């Protein structure tokens, strides 16, 4: 295992300490329990957006804490869910009196712990809702998931909802917006190589010299299938086709019902994409893939979208939701409406995403 | 060779096409000869800053073309110098009448070709100067270099000089500023793994499972020594010590003398760093190293600087000058003066560096 780390058990803490040292104007880090929060939190009267999940996907989520995006992020150990006490402590720290929205990637551990944190925060009188992101079209009911996994759309939802919070949207409005972003976003990934979790020291899975894995999960969990290595254009076309041919319009997620005061199964109903629809295209590195290769993928993606009459009006290309040093990429297409577009363009100042300020 | 590419010979062109498609508001790409330039160029009355070099180091340089940074970038094939006709065509395209500054990394091919381009541009009546960056303290007279190699400080010089151009500095002032940035910047890198040039298809060099290479060059050229793998903190301390103990104060670079109208050897005289000096710290991924590891390195770097009384007042952490998918990092420390600090903070809008706009 070749990594720039010290003892594996100190990796997350030391990495977060580096972040906190580097971005003193943007974030602070609390340990025991661990969470990263906006240096200027709480913002009185604004909804606070909190996310979190296992570490190893940097810059997600800590790199997205700051003005116009997340209020706090709760990192677990590598590829391990954070705990409810982290999420609760983060909520207490950043609560500005207008409520908390937890944005939760759909992995069983994350979902369970965020549910518990939601209940704990509510019992303390902090109005809290949680929205689950389940945008990965590759597989249903995978290794760590009931339903679809939450991947790239999470980053986009964090940006759009964070902008809404900065513009004084209400908690209910932001929750609805977040659900809409999730519904309009579809993602799929591919791995060229595995990655190695520091505490384990050996690769998470084995791929032959001539093999790639389509539909890979961000923890290396199995995807759709292993196929032989092929050209970048062919890989991009397979991923793209998987996205546009997705017909998983009916999905179910658990959300807190404020009237009934209980968890309910919410039916999500999606609509087909149509010619003329406008999209944000997100080409994401799995961590070890150079940006030059992402640009090559984006080139083909843009070509395919144009042929299909899907209009890419915004893009984001780079390592934003990674799997340690895994080589490969994921593609997310998010169908935009006017409001989402306006909120995407709003100012943001975080460690890893910044414009307009 | 596992890469998201098509035919190796099309890699650079297809990657640049992807960039051009993604950032239509910022850049345009010309082929035959190949260069990337500001979509709004030429800016009348402003000095134009142009850089270039082999591809494979993305986002450098094309990712730094835009408002407040480069006017154009000339990418060669992977790890291969661009040609004088690219540099000349770029100069003609972005010339706003106030002159051209070529920022040149000190590699023999780049230096030779930029010298020729300087002469060609001048012969066309475009006032042109070139400044060589030679900030790598690791080795002198390496595989492709007379003197020291040009690495991380190049990115910082491009940002600072680009801001100066946007603030209507004269060509002479920007050239002097660029030379000063080069003199105050020191870099050194480490490789954990090799990288594979697409056209070759096999790793550039071989490193044992337990070996790292200190002082690695950005083309995989030999560094200071190969040592056994050690902890991130130990590696950071070795790199840091190499930087602060550098005593290579007297260097010589070739520059065009406008009075004599010929190339002259310019003696550069550096000064030791002292307690209380202020720095920009740049922790750069070689391409395949996750940002979480860079943060861990930054943490130790900040600690060491503080112990030594060197004050880090700005930082930049991420993959900015890479070697394809190589794992490892480089550290650059740039001693800042008031003017450099002000120009660093000025607005920039490029594909890969953006703030204030």
XYZ file of C-alpha atoms in Angstrom:
714
model
C 0.000 0.000 0.000
C 1.633 3.205 -1.205
C -0.012 6.252 0.311
C 1.000 9.559 1.823
C -0.335 8.606 5.235
C 0.883 7.810 8.712
C -0.978 5.268 10.856
C -4.152 4.230 9.018
C -6.222 4.878 12.141
C -5.063 8.512 12.163
C -5.673 9.140 8.463
C -9.084 10.816 8.626
C -8.190 12.956 11.613
C -4.872 14.116 10.162
C -6.396 14.833 6.779
C -9.179 16.901 8.361
C -6.628 18.738 10.484
C -4.829 19.667 7.267
C -8.075 20.960 5.787
C -8.858 22.998 8.869
C -5.354 24.469 8.813
C -5.599 25.321 5.132
C -9.056 26.906 5.088
C -9.353 28.812 8.350
C -11.439 31.480 6.641
C -14.004 28.917 5.456
C -14.246 25.997 7.888
C -13.583 24.760 11.373
C -13.234 21.152 12.437
C -14.541 19.639 15.648
C -13.246 16.320 16.920
C -15.027 13.956 19.285
C -17.450 13.909 17.702
C -16.014 14.728 14.287
C -17.641 17.276 12.028
C -16.554 20.107 9.744
C -18.602 23.309 9.855
C -18.748 26.775 8.380
C -16.418 29.128 10.232
C -19.222 31.695 10.331
C -21.970 29.315 11.525
C -24.631 29.546 12.735
C -26.252 31.881 10.222
C -29.292 33.133 12.099
C -32.569 32.700 10.280
C -31.188 30.439 7.546
C -31.767 26.737 7.063
C -28.577 24.762 7.673
C -27.693 21.979 5.216
C -25.705 19.074 6.599
C -24.363 16.043 4.811
C -21.914 13.319 5.630
C -20.790 9.826 4.909
C -17.728 7.660 4.934
C -14.382 9.299 4.241
C -12.360 8.350 1.159
C -14.576 10.313 -1.225
C -12.835 13.665 -0.825
C -13.438 16.462 -1.485
C -17.026 15.310 -0.729
C -18.383 16.362 1.746
C -16.031 18.494 3.843
C -14.714 20.257 0.746
C -18.219 21.571 0.097
C -18.730 23.269 3.447
C -18.942 27.030 3.178
C -20.948 29.959 1.910
C -23.684 28.871 -0.490
C -23.290 25.138 0.032
C -23.087 22.949 3.159
C -23.265 24.262 6.710
C -21.553 21.154 8.024
C -20.248 17.739 6.992
C -19.854 14.622 9.099
C -17.037 12.357 7.918
C -16.940 8.761 9.077
C -13.895 6.542 8.914
C -12.935 5.489 5.367
C -15.957 3.977 3.627
C -17.802 3.824 6.972
C -20.887 5.756 7.960
C -20.564 8.553 10.491
C -22.526 8.116 13.705
C -25.708 9.866 14.895
C -23.812 11.759 17.612
C -21.659 13.412 14.928
C -24.740 14.425 12.969
C -26.528 15.705 16.061
C -23.533 17.691 17.272
C -23.164 19.226 13.813
C -26.839 20.203 13.838
C -26.501 21.836 17.259
C -23.434 23.757 16.075
C -24.878 25.194 12.871
C -28.544 25.536 13.789
C -29.631 29.056 12.939
C -33.207 28.588 14.052
C -34.736 27.926 10.615
C -34.236 24.179 10.628
C -31.794 21.555 9.441
C -31.815 19.541 6.236
C -29.775 16.362 6.213
C -28.789 15.295 2.698
C -28.211 11.550 2.871
C -26.678 9.237 0.288
C -28.644 6.027 0.055
C -26.439 3.512 1.863
C -27.983 1.473 4.650
C -25.594 2.659 7.373
C -25.899 6.323 6.429
C -29.675 6.126 6.160
C -30.063 4.431 9.546
C -27.752 6.850 11.325
C -29.212 9.965 9.741
C -32.700 8.765 10.673
C -31.610 8.430 14.247
C -29.931 11.850 14.141
C -33.115 13.366 12.705
C -35.102 11.998 15.614
C -32.512 13.133 18.154
C -32.363 16.640 16.721
C -36.166 16.887 16.610
C -36.371 15.718 20.218
C -34.103 18.638 21.082
C -36.532 20.974 19.374
C -34.469 21.478 16.227
C -36.773 21.172 13.246
C -35.038 18.638 11.030
C -35.806 16.890 7.760
C -33.768 14.477 5.720
C -33.739 13.764 2.018
C -32.222 10.672 0.498
C -30.265 10.787 -2.734
C -30.591 7.604 -4.824
C -29.443 8.610 -8.298
C -27.195 5.707 -9.335
C -28.968 3.955 -12.205
C -26.487 1.076 -12.266
C -27.891 -1.276 -9.673
C -30.753 -1.775 -7.275
C -30.259 -3.283 -3.834
C -26.485 -3.463 -4.032
C -24.022 -4.540 -1.373
C -24.745 -1.719 1.105
C -28.021 -0.434 -0.248
C -31.731 -0.970 -0.414
C -32.815 0.607 -3.664
C -30.372 2.629 -5.708
C -27.134 4.096 -4.396
C -26.567 7.791 -3.870
C -23.697 9.207 -5.881
C -22.891 12.240 -8.086
C -26.213 14.035 -7.790
C -25.432 14.484 -4.093
C -22.784 17.085 -4.928
C -25.199 18.958 -7.183
C -27.991 18.806 -4.593
C -25.645 20.193 -1.951
C -24.764 23.135 -4.187
C -28.312 23.909 -5.250
C -29.842 23.503 -1.789
C -27.005 25.455 -0.194
C -27.723 28.351 -2.535
C -31.417 28.123 -1.659
C -30.575 28.291 2.052
C -28.423 31.369 1.433
C -31.438 32.927 -0.292
C -33.607 32.276 2.761
C -35.732 29.468 1.372
C -37.730 27.698 4.077
C -36.871 24.204 5.277
C -39.898 22.746 3.503
C -38.982 24.510 0.254
C -35.405 23.272 0.384
C -36.494 19.710 1.148
C -38.827 19.777 -1.856
C -36.089 21.235 -4.019
C -33.628 18.578 -2.877
C -36.094 15.815 -3.680
C -36.611 17.336 -7.126
C -32.864 17.493 -7.792
C -32.535 13.867 -6.770
C -35.382 12.874 -9.061
C -33.895 14.727 -12.025
C -30.351 13.419 -11.567
C -28.969 10.161 -12.903
C -25.465 8.795 -12.449
C -23.351 5.842 -13.419
C -19.669 5.066 -12.966
C -16.872 2.886 -14.260
C -13.738 1.588 -12.546
C -10.480 0.915 -14.342
C -8.680 -0.054 -11.159
C -9.548 -0.790 -7.555
C -8.599 1.267 -4.533
C -7.061 0.347 -1.201
C -8.657 1.254 2.117
C -5.803 2.275 4.468
C -6.997 0.154 7.394
C -7.183 -2.927 5.170
C -4.004 -2.394 3.191
C -4.973 -4.483 0.179
C -7.126 -3.618 -2.860
C -10.884 -3.701 -2.260
C -11.433 -5.852 -5.323
C -9.392 -7.325 -8.150
C -9.736 -6.337 -11.784
C -7.770 -8.069 -14.508
C -5.243 -6.121 -16.596
C -7.755 -5.990 -19.407
C -10.930 -5.583 -17.326
C -13.086 -2.668 -16.298
C -16.177 -2.655 -14.115
C -19.258 -0.834 -15.365
C -21.644 0.604 -12.800
C -19.059 0.475 -10.021
C -20.032 1.802 -6.600
C -18.007 4.448 -4.814
C -16.884 1.897 -2.240
C -15.859 -0.574 -4.901
C -19.104 -2.515 -4.514
C -20.085 -4.535 -7.570
C -21.595 -2.812 -10.576
C -23.473 -4.005 -13.632
C -20.798 -6.157 -15.189
C -17.136 -6.603 -15.852
C -16.172 -6.194 -19.442
C -12.942 -6.024 -21.355
C -11.144 -2.711 -21.592
C -12.294 -0.645 -24.538
C -11.816 2.847 -25.892
C -12.743 5.950 -23.954
C -15.434 6.765 -26.495
C -16.972 3.311 -26.232
C -16.942 3.437 -22.434
C -18.533 6.884 -22.484
C -21.226 5.714 -24.858
C -22.062 2.704 -22.677
C -22.329 4.913 -19.588
C -24.405 7.481 -21.441
C -26.766 4.870 -22.820
C -27.241 3.455 -19.336
C -28.219 6.918 -18.172
C -30.631 7.867 -20.901
C -32.260 4.454 -21.095
C -33.007 4.349 -17.388
C -36.716 3.768 -16.855
C -36.679 3.468 -13.085
C -39.322 6.154 -12.752
C -41.007 4.792 -9.638
C -38.854 4.832 -6.549
C -39.549 4.785 -2.841
C -37.593 6.534 -0.116
C -38.230 7.032 3.577
C -38.803 10.547 4.802
C -40.031 12.077 8.029
C -43.664 13.158 7.826
C -44.043 16.251 9.966
C -47.816 15.985 10.209
C -47.955 12.321 11.164
C -44.719 12.627 13.140
C -43.389 9.377 11.773
C -41.257 7.939 8.996
C -43.237 7.244 5.837
C -42.423 5.705 2.483
C -42.543 8.441 -0.120
C -43.243 7.431 -3.706
C -41.018 9.261 -6.156
C -42.312 9.596 -9.675
C -39.889 10.581 -12.364
C -40.549 11.576 -15.941
C -38.713 10.571 -19.112
C -36.168 12.999 -20.481
C -37.137 14.668 -23.710
C -35.472 16.375 -26.606
C -34.817 19.996 -25.777
C -34.414 19.353 -22.040
C -31.547 21.233 -20.457
C -28.870 19.507 -18.378
C -25.952 19.962 -16.093
C -23.295 17.397 -17.068
C -20.955 16.264 -14.320
C -17.898 14.200 -15.265
C -16.293 13.050 -12.053
C -12.929 11.427 -11.462
C -12.907 8.418 -9.163
C -9.683 9.864 -7.741
C -6.794 8.472 -9.753
C -7.851 9.464 -13.259
C -6.211 12.556 -14.767
C -8.413 15.486 -15.735
C -7.171 15.193 -19.337
C -9.036 11.878 -19.585
C -12.165 13.434 -18.069
C -12.090 16.071 -20.801
C -11.932 13.325 -23.410
C -14.984 11.692 -21.821
C -16.786 15.034 -21.676
C -16.104 15.572 -25.371
C -17.871 12.326 -26.284
C -20.655 12.918 -23.773
C -21.386 16.350 -25.237
C -21.421 14.865 -28.733
C -23.877 12.129 -27.710
C -26.153 14.560 -25.896
C -26.217 16.854 -28.881
C -27.124 13.981 -31.200
C -29.984 13.091 -28.863
C -31.198 16.679 -28.591
C -30.289 16.962 -24.898
C -28.857 20.379 -24.236
C -25.916 20.677 -21.827
C -26.037 24.187 -20.401
C -23.706 23.749 -17.415
C -20.907 21.362 -16.582
C -18.535 20.424 -13.827
C -15.492 18.262 -14.499
C -12.993 17.031 -11.958
C -12.452 14.913 -8.849
C -15.424 15.785 -6.618
C -16.748 12.424 -5.356
C -13.877 10.000 -5.364
C -13.021 6.514 -4.189
C -9.542 7.119 -2.835
C -7.065 6.510 -5.695
C -9.435 4.457 -7.867
C -9.038 5.089 -11.602
C -12.235 5.588 -13.533
C -14.982 8.128 -13.700
C -18.664 8.679 -13.244
C -21.111 10.669 -15.299
C -24.079 12.475 -13.817
C -26.733 14.202 -15.886
C -29.063 16.507 -14.010
C -32.088 17.837 -15.810
C -32.303 21.496 -14.897
C -35.258 23.767 -14.474
C -35.004 27.569 -14.281
C -34.816 27.615 -10.493
C -32.126 24.937 -10.240
C -30.066 26.716 -12.887
C -30.282 30.031 -11.068
C -29.283 28.398 -7.770
C -26.414 26.512 -9.417
C -25.013 29.816 -10.679
C -25.269 31.513 -7.270
C -22.022 32.331 -5.420
C -20.242 29.539 -3.567
C -17.105 29.583 -1.467
C -15.864 26.245 -0.202
C -12.495 24.497 -0.187
C -13.251 22.702 -3.448
C -15.961 24.622 -5.260
C -15.808 28.341 -5.614
C -17.162 31.023 -7.857
C -18.783 34.419 -7.738
C -16.963 35.394 -4.556
C -2.334 0.499 -20.110
C -5.706 1.387 -18.585
C -6.804 4.833 -19.617
C -9.967 6.566 -20.755
C -8.528 7.297 -24.178
C -8.990 6.325 -27.801
C -5.994 6.183 -30.137
C -2.931 7.496 -28.290
C -2.122 9.812 -31.188
C -5.535 11.493 -30.815
C -5.372 11.900 -27.039
C -4.213 15.505 -26.800
C -6.524 16.707 -29.547
C -9.582 14.945 -28.136
C -8.871 16.100 -24.613
C -8.498 19.709 -25.779
C -11.698 19.419 -27.793
C -13.453 18.364 -24.587
C -12.041 21.392 -22.780
C -13.114 23.739 -25.530
C -16.611 22.232 -25.477
C -16.856 22.532 -21.703
C -15.572 26.078 -21.283
C -16.909 28.005 -24.262
C -17.275 31.119 -22.122
C -13.597 31.052 -21.132
C -11.458 29.527 -23.894
C -11.204 28.642 -27.530
C -8.928 26.055 -29.063
C -7.100 26.348 -32.347
C -5.685 23.300 -34.101
C -2.890 23.261 -36.667
C -1.092 24.748 -34.970
C -2.490 23.861 -31.557
C -3.065 26.485 -28.910
C -5.736 27.373 -26.353
C -6.602 31.041 -25.938
C -8.923 33.345 -24.062
C -12.324 33.524 -25.708
C -12.213 37.309 -25.337
C -8.665 37.770 -26.670
C -7.030 39.993 -27.702
C -7.431 42.450 -24.846
C -6.335 45.719 -26.389
C -3.635 47.539 -24.467
C -2.836 44.656 -22.112
C 0.248 42.475 -22.065
C -0.585 38.907 -23.076
C 0.920 36.073 -21.044
C 1.551 32.814 -22.873
C 2.884 29.557 -21.553
C 3.096 26.034 -22.858
C 4.858 22.742 -22.630
C 4.258 19.064 -23.077
C 0.788 17.715 -22.362
C 0.228 15.248 -19.543
C 0.490 17.875 -16.801
C -3.145 18.976 -16.883
C -4.696 21.242 -15.844
C -1.425 23.092 -16.540
C -1.355 25.119 -18.803
C -4.626 25.149 -20.732
C -6.644 25.031 -17.504
C -5.105 28.365 -16.517
C -6.145 30.311 -19.600
C -8.680 32.999 -18.844
C -9.321 36.292 -17.124
C -6.499 37.211 -14.734
C -4.132 34.437 -15.748
C -2.862 33.179 -19.117
C -3.870 34.644 -22.460
C -2.913 31.443 -24.246
C -1.319 28.052 -23.722
C 0.540 25.885 -26.215
C 0.257 22.169 -25.494
C 2.719 19.787 -27.076
C 2.184 16.062 -27.354
C 2.450 14.209 -24.033
C 5.741 15.121 -22.334
C 6.943 16.740 -25.568
C 7.665 20.413 -26.144
C 5.290 22.399 -28.307
C 6.805 23.904 -31.442
C 7.703 27.526 -32.234
C 4.896 27.814 -34.794
C 2.335 27.077 -32.048
C 3.861 29.742 -29.813
C 4.023 32.280 -32.632
C 0.442 31.650 -33.743
C -0.731 32.016 -30.141
C 1.135 35.311 -29.855
C -0.447 36.613 -33.044
C -3.890 35.589 -31.802
C -3.757 37.209 -28.358
C -1.494 40.187 -29.053
C -3.216 43.281 -27.705
C -0.445 45.655 -28.677
C 1.255 45.854 -25.283
C 3.609 42.936 -25.805
C 3.849 39.229 -25.070
C 5.482 37.472 -22.145
C 6.344 33.820 -22.622
C 6.601 31.950 -19.328
C 8.866 28.982 -19.975
C 9.593 25.978 -17.788
C 13.271 25.153 -17.873
C 13.443 22.077 -20.090
C 15.830 22.130 -23.032
C 13.166 21.571 -25.689
C 10.812 24.187 -24.285
C 13.596 26.731 -23.848
C 14.899 26.255 -27.377
C 11.473 26.484 -28.969
C 10.324 29.474 -26.940
C 13.578 31.253 -27.819
C 12.863 30.686 -31.470
C 9.257 31.830 -31.025
C 10.455 34.955 -29.235
C 12.659 35.806 -32.188
C 9.923 35.055 -34.710
C 7.379 37.194 -32.863
C 9.837 40.045 -32.537
C 10.639 39.834 -36.223
C 6.922 40.340 -36.835
C 7.032 43.477 -34.748
C 5.405 41.949 -31.653
C 7.389 43.015 -28.631
C 8.115 39.748 -26.833
C 10.084 38.700 -23.774
C 10.494 35.330 -22.161
C 11.171 34.369 -18.580
C 12.422 30.952 -17.537
C 11.140 29.230 -14.413
C 13.758 27.020 -12.729
C 12.440 26.462 -9.220
C 12.994 22.728 -8.675
C 15.630 22.438 -5.965
C 15.955 18.657 -6.390
C 18.488 18.378 -9.175
C 20.713 20.395 -11.467
C 21.256 19.432 -15.087
C 18.772 16.589 -15.139
C 17.710 14.417 -18.039
C 16.062 17.174 -20.082
C 17.476 20.238 -18.403
C 20.452 22.499 -18.116
C 20.267 23.935 -14.633
C 17.220 23.347 -12.494
C 13.839 22.197 -13.777
C 10.784 24.393 -13.863
C 7.866 23.059 -11.843
C 5.248 24.291 -9.331
C 6.285 27.942 -9.220
C 5.211 28.151 -12.873
C 1.543 27.940 -11.857
C 2.011 30.673 -9.263
C 3.924 32.888 -11.698
C 1.159 32.491 -14.266
C -1.458 33.588 -11.734
C 0.521 36.532 -10.400
C 1.699 37.781 -13.791
C -1.763 37.301 -15.283
C -3.211 39.509 -12.570
C -0.536 42.093 -13.267
C -1.434 42.075 -16.963
C -5.100 42.565 -16.080
C -4.035 45.578 -14.018
C -2.215 47.057 -17.011
C 1.347 46.492 -15.880
C 3.868 47.037 -18.682
C 5.708 44.163 -20.331
C 8.945 45.134 -18.613
C 7.227 45.265 -15.205
C 5.613 41.871 -15.685
C 8.877 40.303 -16.833
C 10.611 41.647 -13.732
C 7.773 40.412 -11.539
C 7.908 36.968 -13.129
C 11.643 36.743 -12.555
C 11.120 37.727 -8.921
C 8.425 35.080 -8.435
C 10.739 32.467 -9.923
C 13.549 33.551 -7.621
C 11.351 33.378 -4.528
C 9.802 30.008 -5.343
C 11.239 26.620 -4.494
C 9.747 23.231 -5.301
C 10.452 19.563 -4.815
C 8.432 16.452 -5.572
C 8.114 12.804 -4.706
C 6.760 9.878 -6.738
C 5.082 6.853 -5.211
C 4.345 5.295 -8.588
C 5.295 5.850 -12.205
C 2.996 6.970 -14.996
C 2.413 5.648 -18.486
C 2.685 7.835 -21.577
C -0.148 6.792 -23.934
C 2.044 6.555 -27.025
C 4.509 4.310 -25.197
C 2.019 2.163 -23.331
C 4.363 1.030 -20.572
C 5.391 2.775 -17.334
C 8.019 5.489 -17.744
C 10.126 4.028 -14.942
C 9.907 1.196 -12.454
C 9.626 1.656 -8.710
C 9.650 -1.272 -6.322
C 6.609 -2.016 -4.172
C 8.404 -0.470 -1.220
C 10.210 2.329 -3.057
C 9.557 6.011 -3.590
C 11.584 8.510 -5.589
C 12.485 11.802 -3.955
C 12.970 14.814 -6.188
C 11.121 13.239 -9.096
C 10.675 15.279 -12.263
C 7.269 15.876 -13.813
C 8.181 13.627 -16.735
C 9.362 10.881 -14.461
C 12.986 11.904 -14.919
C 15.288 10.838 -12.078
C 15.250 12.728 -8.809
C 17.583 12.862 -5.838
C 17.369 9.285 -4.698
C 15.167 6.276 -4.312
C 14.403 5.401 -0.748
C 12.126 2.965 0.985
C 8.515 3.929 1.538
C 7.976 5.809 4.771
C 5.221 7.695 6.535
C 3.543 10.738 5.051
C 4.969 12.904 7.818
C 8.500 11.662 7.204
C 8.186 12.202 3.456
C 6.821 15.700 4.025
C 9.667 16.528 6.379
C 12.284 15.322 3.884
C 10.727 17.429 1.114
C 10.420 20.438 3.385
C 14.014 20.168 4.550
C 15.169 19.960 0.937
C 13.312 23.198 0.271
C 14.446 25.240 3.225
C 18.054 24.043 3.078
C 18.439 24.957 -0.567
C 21.396 27.292 -0.982
C 21.387 27.516 -4.742
C 21.271 31.285 -4.611
C 23.245 31.933 -7.782
C 21.557 30.811 -10.945
C 21.904 31.738 -14.592
C 19.135 31.885 -17.168
C 19.032 33.121 -20.734
C 16.856 36.120 -21.481
C 16.435 38.450 -24.420
C 18.208 41.750 -23.900
C 16.125 44.410 -25.613
C 18.942 46.964 -25.706
C 21.590 44.657 -27.097
C 19.011 42.791 -29.175
C 20.497 39.441 -28.288
C 20.199 36.581 -25.829
C 22.250 37.133 -22.689
C 22.956 35.087 -19.604
C 21.227 36.730 -16.672
C 22.622 36.096 -13.203
C 19.890 35.466 -10.648
C 20.757 36.167 -7.056
C 18.482 34.783 -4.394
C 18.437 35.499 -0.686
C 18.042 33.090 2.232
C 14.596 32.786 3.759
C 14.255 34.224 7.217
C 12.015 33.841 10.212
C 8.923 35.949 9.796
C 8.920 35.695 6.006
C 5.480 35.119 4.521
C 4.749 32.294 2.103
C 2.275 30.785 -0.264
C 2.320 27.009 0.244
C 1.377 24.882 -2.753
C 0.763 21.167 -2.227
C 0.297 19.625 -5.637
C -0.906 16.179 -6.615
C 1.109 14.385 -9.278
C -2.250 13.264 -10.654
C -3.151 9.975 -9.002
C -2.938 10.971 -5.350
C -6.219 11.739 -3.552
C -6.727 15.194 -2.106
C -7.195 13.656 1.363
C -3.509 12.690 1.286
C -2.532 16.185 0.144
C -4.319 17.597 3.191
C -2.329 15.271 5.404
C 0.879 16.530 3.794
C -0.270 20.138 4.168
C -0.927 19.566 7.852
C 2.673 18.490 8.448
C 4.045 21.201 6.178
C 2.175 23.894 8.105
C 3.457 22.463 11.372
C 7.062 22.469 10.154
C 6.812 25.995 8.772
C 5.376 27.243 12.022
C 8.195 25.636 14.013
C 10.700 27.363 11.752
C 8.937 30.724 11.988
C 7.925 30.743 8.328
C 4.441 32.144 8.011
C 2.046 30.533 5.511
C -0.469 33.214 4.533
C -1.909 31.609 1.402
C -2.197 28.069 0.136
C -3.317 26.083 -2.836
C -3.852 22.330 -2.597
C -4.849 20.008 -5.417
C -3.875 18.568 -8.798
C -2.561 21.559 -10.736
C 0.692 20.364 -12.337
C 0.452 16.643 -12.782
C 2.283 13.784 -14.439
C -0.648 11.869 -15.890
C -1.775 9.330 -13.272
C 1.451 9.340 -11.233
C 0.932 9.017 -7.483
C 2.904 11.403 -5.341
C 3.011 15.111 -4.699
C 5.147 18.182 -4.882
C 5.531 21.038 -2.472
C 6.217 24.593 -3.555
C 6.933 27.410 -1.155
C 6.806 30.901 -2.612
C 8.067 33.768 -0.490
C 5.531 36.542 -0.925
C 5.938 40.277 -0.903
C 3.035 42.720 -0.639
C 2.665 43.086 -4.389
C 2.704 39.360 -5.107
C 0.134 38.770 -2.381
C -2.190 41.428 -3.775
C -1.897 39.999 -7.287
C -2.454 36.442 -6.038
C -5.726 37.561 -4.449
C -6.952 39.335 -7.607
C -9.875 37.789 -9.512
C -9.223 34.830 -11.791
C -11.555 32.861 -14.025
C -10.082 29.852 -15.764
C -11.181 26.237 -16.164
C -9.184 25.145 -13.123
C -8.576 28.186 -10.951
C -11.340 30.593 -10.137
C -12.185 33.113 -7.514
C -13.503 36.635 -7.118
C -15.623 36.360 -10.249
